[in-house]
XYZ file of N, CA and C in Angstrom:
471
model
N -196.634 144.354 -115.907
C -195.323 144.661 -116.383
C -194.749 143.437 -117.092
N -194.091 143.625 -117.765
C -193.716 142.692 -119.009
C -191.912 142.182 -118.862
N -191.737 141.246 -118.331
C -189.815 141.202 -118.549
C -189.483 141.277 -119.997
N -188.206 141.385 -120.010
C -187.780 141.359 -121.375
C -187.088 139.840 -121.283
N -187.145 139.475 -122.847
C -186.640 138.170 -123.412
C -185.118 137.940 -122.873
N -184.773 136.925 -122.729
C -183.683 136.800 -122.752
C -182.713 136.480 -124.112
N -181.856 136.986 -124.259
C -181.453 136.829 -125.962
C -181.151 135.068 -126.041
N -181.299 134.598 -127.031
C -181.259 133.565 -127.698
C -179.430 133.168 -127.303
N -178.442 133.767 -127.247
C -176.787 133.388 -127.075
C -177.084 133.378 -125.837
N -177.276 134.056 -125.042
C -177.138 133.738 -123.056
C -177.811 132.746 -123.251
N -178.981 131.658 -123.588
C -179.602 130.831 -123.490
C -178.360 129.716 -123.939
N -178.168 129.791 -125.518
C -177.657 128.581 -125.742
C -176.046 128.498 -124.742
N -175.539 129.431 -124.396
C -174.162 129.498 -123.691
C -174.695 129.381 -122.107
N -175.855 129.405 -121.841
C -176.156 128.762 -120.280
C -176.425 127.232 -120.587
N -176.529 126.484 -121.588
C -177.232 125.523 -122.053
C -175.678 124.434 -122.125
N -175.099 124.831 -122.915
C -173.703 124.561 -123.407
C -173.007 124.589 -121.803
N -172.498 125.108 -120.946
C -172.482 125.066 -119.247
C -172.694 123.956 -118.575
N -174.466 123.782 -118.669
C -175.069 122.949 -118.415
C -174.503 121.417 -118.983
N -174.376 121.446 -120.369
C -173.780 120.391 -120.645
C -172.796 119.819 -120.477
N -172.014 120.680 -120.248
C -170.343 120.381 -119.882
C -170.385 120.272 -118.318
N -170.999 120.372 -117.536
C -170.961 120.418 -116.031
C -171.617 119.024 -116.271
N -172.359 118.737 -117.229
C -172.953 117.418 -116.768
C -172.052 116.253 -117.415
N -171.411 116.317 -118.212
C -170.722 115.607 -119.024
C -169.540 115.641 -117.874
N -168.609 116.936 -117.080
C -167.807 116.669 -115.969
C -167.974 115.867 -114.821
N -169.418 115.619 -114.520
C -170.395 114.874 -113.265
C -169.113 113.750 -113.886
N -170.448 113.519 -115.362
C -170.316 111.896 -115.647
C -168.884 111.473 -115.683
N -167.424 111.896 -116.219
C -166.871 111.456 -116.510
C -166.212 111.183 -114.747
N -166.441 112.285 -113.899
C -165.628 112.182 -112.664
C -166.566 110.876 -111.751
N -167.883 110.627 -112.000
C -168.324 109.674 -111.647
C -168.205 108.051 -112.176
N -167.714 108.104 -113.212
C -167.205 107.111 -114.026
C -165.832 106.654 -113.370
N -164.861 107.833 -113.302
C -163.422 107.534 -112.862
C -163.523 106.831 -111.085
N -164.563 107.575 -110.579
C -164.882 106.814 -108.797
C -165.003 105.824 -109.085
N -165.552 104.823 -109.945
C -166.678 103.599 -109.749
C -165.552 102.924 -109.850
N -164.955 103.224 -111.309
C -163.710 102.172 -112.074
C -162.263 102.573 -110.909
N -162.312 103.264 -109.957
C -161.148 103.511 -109.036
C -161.776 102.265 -107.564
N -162.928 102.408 -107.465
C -163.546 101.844 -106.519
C -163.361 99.836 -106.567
N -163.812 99.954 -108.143
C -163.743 98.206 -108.458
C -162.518 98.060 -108.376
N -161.163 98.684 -109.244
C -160.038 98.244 -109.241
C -159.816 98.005 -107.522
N -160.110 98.968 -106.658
C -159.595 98.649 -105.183
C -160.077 97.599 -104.346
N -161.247 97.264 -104.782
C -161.772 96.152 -104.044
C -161.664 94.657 -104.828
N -161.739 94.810 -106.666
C -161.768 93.199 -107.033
C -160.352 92.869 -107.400
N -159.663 93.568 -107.323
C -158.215 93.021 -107.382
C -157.472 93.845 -106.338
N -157.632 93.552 -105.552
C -156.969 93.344 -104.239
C -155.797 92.502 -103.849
N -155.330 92.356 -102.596
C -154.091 91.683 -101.992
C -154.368 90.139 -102.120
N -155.897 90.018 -101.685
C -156.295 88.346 -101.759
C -156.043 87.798 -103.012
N -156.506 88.389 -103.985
C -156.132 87.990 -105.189
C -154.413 87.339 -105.613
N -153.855 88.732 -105.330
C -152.401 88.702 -105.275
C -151.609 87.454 -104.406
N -152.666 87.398 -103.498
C -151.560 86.248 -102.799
C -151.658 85.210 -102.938
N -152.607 84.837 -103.760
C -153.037 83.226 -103.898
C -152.571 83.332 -105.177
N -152.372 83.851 -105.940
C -151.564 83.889 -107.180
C -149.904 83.713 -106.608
N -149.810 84.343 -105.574
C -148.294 84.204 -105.752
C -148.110 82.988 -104.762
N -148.914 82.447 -103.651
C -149.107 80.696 -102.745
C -148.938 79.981 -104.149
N -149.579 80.125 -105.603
C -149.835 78.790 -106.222
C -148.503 78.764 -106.739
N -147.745 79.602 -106.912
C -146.552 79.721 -107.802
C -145.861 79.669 -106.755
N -145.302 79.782 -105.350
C -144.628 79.483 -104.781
C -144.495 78.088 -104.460
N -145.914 77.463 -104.865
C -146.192 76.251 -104.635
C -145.912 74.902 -105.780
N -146.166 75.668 -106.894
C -145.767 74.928 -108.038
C -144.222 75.291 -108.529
N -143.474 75.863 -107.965
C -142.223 76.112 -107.539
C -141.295 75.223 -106.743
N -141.832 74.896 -105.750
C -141.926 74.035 -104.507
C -141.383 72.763 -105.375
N -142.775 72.041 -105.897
C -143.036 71.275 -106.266
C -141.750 70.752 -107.673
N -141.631 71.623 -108.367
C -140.332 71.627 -109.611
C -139.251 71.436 -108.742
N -138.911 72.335 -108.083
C -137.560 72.226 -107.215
C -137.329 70.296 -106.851
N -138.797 70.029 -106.191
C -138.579 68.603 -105.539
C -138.243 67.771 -106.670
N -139.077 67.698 -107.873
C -139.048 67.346 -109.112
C -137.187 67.054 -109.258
N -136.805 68.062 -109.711
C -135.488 68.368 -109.928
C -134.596 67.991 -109.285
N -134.671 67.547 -107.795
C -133.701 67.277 -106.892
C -134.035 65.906 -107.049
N -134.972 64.689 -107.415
C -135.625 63.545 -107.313
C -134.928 62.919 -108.961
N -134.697 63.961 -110.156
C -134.518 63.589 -110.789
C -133.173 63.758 -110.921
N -132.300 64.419 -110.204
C -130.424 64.600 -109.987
C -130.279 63.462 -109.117
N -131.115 62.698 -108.060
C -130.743 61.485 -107.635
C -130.707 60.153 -107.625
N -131.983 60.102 -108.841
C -132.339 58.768 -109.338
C -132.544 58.692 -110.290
N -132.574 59.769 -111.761
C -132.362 59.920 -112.842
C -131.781 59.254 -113.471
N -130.538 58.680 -113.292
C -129.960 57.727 -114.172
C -128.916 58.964 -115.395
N -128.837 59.989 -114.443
C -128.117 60.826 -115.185
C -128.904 62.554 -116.427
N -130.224 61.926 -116.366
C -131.166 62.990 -116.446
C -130.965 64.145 -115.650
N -131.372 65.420 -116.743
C -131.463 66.709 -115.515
C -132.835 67.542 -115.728
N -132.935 67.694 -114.692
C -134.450 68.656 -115.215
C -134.194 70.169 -115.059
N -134.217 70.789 -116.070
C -134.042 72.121 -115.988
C -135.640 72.931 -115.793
N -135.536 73.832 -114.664
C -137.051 74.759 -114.550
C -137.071 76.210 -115.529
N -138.020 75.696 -116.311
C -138.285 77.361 -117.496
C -138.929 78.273 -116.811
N -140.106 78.021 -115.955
C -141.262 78.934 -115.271
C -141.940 78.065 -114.213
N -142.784 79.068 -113.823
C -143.549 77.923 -112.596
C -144.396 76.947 -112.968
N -144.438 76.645 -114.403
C -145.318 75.911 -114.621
C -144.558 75.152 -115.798
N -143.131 75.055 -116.474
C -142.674 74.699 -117.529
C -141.464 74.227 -116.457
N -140.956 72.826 -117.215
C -139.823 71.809 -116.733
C -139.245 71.184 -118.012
N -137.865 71.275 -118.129
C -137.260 70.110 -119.596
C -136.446 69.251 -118.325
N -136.834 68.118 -119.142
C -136.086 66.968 -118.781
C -135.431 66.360 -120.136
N -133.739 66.469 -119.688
C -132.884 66.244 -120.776
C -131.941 64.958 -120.233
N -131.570 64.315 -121.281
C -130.561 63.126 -121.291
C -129.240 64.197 -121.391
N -127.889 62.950 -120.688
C -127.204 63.826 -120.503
C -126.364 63.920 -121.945
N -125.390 64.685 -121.778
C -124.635 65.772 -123.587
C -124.028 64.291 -123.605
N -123.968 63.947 -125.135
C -123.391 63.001 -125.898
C -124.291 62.078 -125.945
N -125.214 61.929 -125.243
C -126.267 60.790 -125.498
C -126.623 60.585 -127.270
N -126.689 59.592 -127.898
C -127.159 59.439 -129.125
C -128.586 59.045 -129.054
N -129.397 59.637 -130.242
C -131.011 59.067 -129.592
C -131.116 58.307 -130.575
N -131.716 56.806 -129.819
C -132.172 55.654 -130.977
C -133.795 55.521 -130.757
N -134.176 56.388 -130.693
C -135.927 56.523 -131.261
C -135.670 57.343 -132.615
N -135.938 56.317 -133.380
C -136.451 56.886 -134.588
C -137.918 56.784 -134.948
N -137.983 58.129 -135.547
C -139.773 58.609 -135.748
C -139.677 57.817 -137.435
N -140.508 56.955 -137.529
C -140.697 56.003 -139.114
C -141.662 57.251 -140.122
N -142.231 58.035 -139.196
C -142.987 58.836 -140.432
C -142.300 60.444 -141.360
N -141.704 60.493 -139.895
C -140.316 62.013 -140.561
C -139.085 61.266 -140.733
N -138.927 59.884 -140.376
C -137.382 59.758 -140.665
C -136.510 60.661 -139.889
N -136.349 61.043 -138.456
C -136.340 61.818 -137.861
C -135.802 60.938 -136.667
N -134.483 61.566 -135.366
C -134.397 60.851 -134.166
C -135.547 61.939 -132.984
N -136.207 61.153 -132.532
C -136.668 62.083 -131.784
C -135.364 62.600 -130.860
N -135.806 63.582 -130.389
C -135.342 64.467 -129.683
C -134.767 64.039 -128.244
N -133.560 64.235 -127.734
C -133.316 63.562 -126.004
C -133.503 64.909 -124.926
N -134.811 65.477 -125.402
C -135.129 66.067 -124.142
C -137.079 66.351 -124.251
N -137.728 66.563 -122.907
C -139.221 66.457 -122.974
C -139.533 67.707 -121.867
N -140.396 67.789 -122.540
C -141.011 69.784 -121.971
C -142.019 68.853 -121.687
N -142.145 69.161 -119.621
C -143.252 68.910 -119.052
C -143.929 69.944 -118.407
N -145.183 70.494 -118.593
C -145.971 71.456 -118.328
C -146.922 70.715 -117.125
N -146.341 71.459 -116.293
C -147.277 70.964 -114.588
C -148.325 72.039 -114.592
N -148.787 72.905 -114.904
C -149.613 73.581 -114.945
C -150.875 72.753 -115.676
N -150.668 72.032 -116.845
C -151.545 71.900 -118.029
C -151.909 70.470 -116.996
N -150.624 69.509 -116.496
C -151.270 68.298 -115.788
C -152.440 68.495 -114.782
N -151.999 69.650 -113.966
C -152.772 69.594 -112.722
C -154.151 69.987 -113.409
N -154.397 71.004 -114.297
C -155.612 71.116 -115.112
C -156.179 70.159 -115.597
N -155.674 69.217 -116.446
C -156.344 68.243 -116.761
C -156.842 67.181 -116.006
N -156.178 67.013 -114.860
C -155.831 66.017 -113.544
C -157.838 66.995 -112.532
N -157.699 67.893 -112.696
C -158.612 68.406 -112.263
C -160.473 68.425 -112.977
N -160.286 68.329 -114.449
C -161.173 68.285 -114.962
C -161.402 66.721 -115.044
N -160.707 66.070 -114.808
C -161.124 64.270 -115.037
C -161.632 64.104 -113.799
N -160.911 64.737 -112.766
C -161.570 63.996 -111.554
C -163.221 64.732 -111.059
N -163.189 65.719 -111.794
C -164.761 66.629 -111.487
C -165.672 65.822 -112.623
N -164.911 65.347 -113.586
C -165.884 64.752 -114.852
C -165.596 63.303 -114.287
N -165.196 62.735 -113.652
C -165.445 61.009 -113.410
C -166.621 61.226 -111.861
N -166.651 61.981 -111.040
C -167.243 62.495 -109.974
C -168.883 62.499 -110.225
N -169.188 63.073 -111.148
C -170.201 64.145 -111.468
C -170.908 62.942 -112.472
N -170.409 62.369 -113.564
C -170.768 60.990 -114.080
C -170.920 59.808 -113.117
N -170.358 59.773 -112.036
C -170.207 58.342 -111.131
C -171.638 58.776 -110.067
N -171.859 59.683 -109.596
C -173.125 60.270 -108.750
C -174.326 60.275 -109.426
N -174.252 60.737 -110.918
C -175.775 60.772 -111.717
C -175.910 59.097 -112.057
N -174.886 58.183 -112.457
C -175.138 56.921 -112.616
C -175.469 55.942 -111.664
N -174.811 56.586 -110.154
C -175.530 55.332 -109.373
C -177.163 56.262 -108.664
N -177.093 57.431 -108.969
C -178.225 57.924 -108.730
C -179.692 57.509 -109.298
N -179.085 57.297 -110.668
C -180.028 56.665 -111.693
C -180.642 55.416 -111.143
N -179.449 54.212 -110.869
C -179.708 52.939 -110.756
C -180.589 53.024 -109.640
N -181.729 51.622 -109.224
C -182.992 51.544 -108.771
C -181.854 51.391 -107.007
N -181.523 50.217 -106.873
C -180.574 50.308 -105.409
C -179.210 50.608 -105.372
N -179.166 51.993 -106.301
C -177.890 53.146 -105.945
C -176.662 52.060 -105.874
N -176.126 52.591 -104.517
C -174.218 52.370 -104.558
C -174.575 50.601 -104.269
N -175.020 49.928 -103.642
C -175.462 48.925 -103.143
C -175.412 47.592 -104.099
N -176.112 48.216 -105.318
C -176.649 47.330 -106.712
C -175.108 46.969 -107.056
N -174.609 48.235 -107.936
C -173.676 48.748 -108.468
C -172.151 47.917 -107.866
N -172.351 48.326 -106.440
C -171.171 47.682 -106.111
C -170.777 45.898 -106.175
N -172.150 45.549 -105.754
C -172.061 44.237 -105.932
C -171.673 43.473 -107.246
N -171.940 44.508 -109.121
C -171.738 43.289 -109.944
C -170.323 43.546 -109.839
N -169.927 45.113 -109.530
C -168.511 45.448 -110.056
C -167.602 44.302 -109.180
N -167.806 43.911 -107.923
C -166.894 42.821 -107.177
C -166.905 42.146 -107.433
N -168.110 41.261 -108.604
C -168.178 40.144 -109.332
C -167.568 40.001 -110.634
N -167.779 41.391 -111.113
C -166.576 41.550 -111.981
C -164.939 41.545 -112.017
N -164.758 41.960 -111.135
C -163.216 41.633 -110.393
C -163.192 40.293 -110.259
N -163.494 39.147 -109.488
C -163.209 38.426 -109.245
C -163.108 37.302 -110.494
N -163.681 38.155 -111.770
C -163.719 37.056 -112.928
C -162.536 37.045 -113.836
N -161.850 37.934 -113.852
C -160.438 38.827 -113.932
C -159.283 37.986 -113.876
């Protein structure tokens, strides 16, 4: 006995089904993964050490600010952000720095960025670290050699 064909439209419209059920998998399996990472790599830990450093470099401006209202000499430090500070001379001050190349008074106030110090303050001390270990590593009797001309060097000073 012989079945009959199945027509050519039930095929491509079971086919077309197929595709869209699989294309629904993918997209609802896509939305788990990217729901899954957001919940675990940015998390609370994240959040809170972001908000410790800024409470901390906060901290730190405040002390700034109160250090410079008492021994300033009349300076005030105003806080922009947790990481931005102006320190201004007080109103009526006249400024006698003159810039010789603009013909210009400089300015009686200075934008200090504690964010950018502690960064840079951080990369010198990992780059003087990391140079000071491979150089006495190099030398034949290490810290030992090393230390001895540098005290001889001092003392010639």
């Amino acid at each position: 006995m012989t079945r009959p064909l199945k027509s050519s439209s039930s095929s491509s419209t079971t086919r077309r089904l197929t595709f869209v059920h699989l294309i629904f998998a993918a997209t609802i399996f896509s939305l788990l993964v990217f729901a899954l990472q957001s919940f675990f790599f940015t998390g609370s830990r994240v959040k809170s050490a972001n908000v410790d450093d800024v409470r901390i470099l906060s901290d730190f401006q405040s002390d700034v600010q109160q250090c410079v209202a008492n021994r300033g000499f009349g300076l005030t430090a105003h806080i922009v952000d947790h990481c931005k500070l102006i320190l201004k001379f007080p109103e009526g001050t006249n400024s006698t720095w003159l810039n010789p190349q603009f013909k210009t008074y400089e300015p009686l106030e200075y934008t200090y960025d504690v964010c950018e110090a502690v960064l840079l303050w951080e990369q010198y001390r990992n780059m003087t670290t990391i140079l000071t270990r491979e150089y006495l590593d190099a030398r034949p009797d290490g810290w030992m050699d090393y230390a001895a001309k540098r005290i001889a060097q001092l003392h010639r000073c």
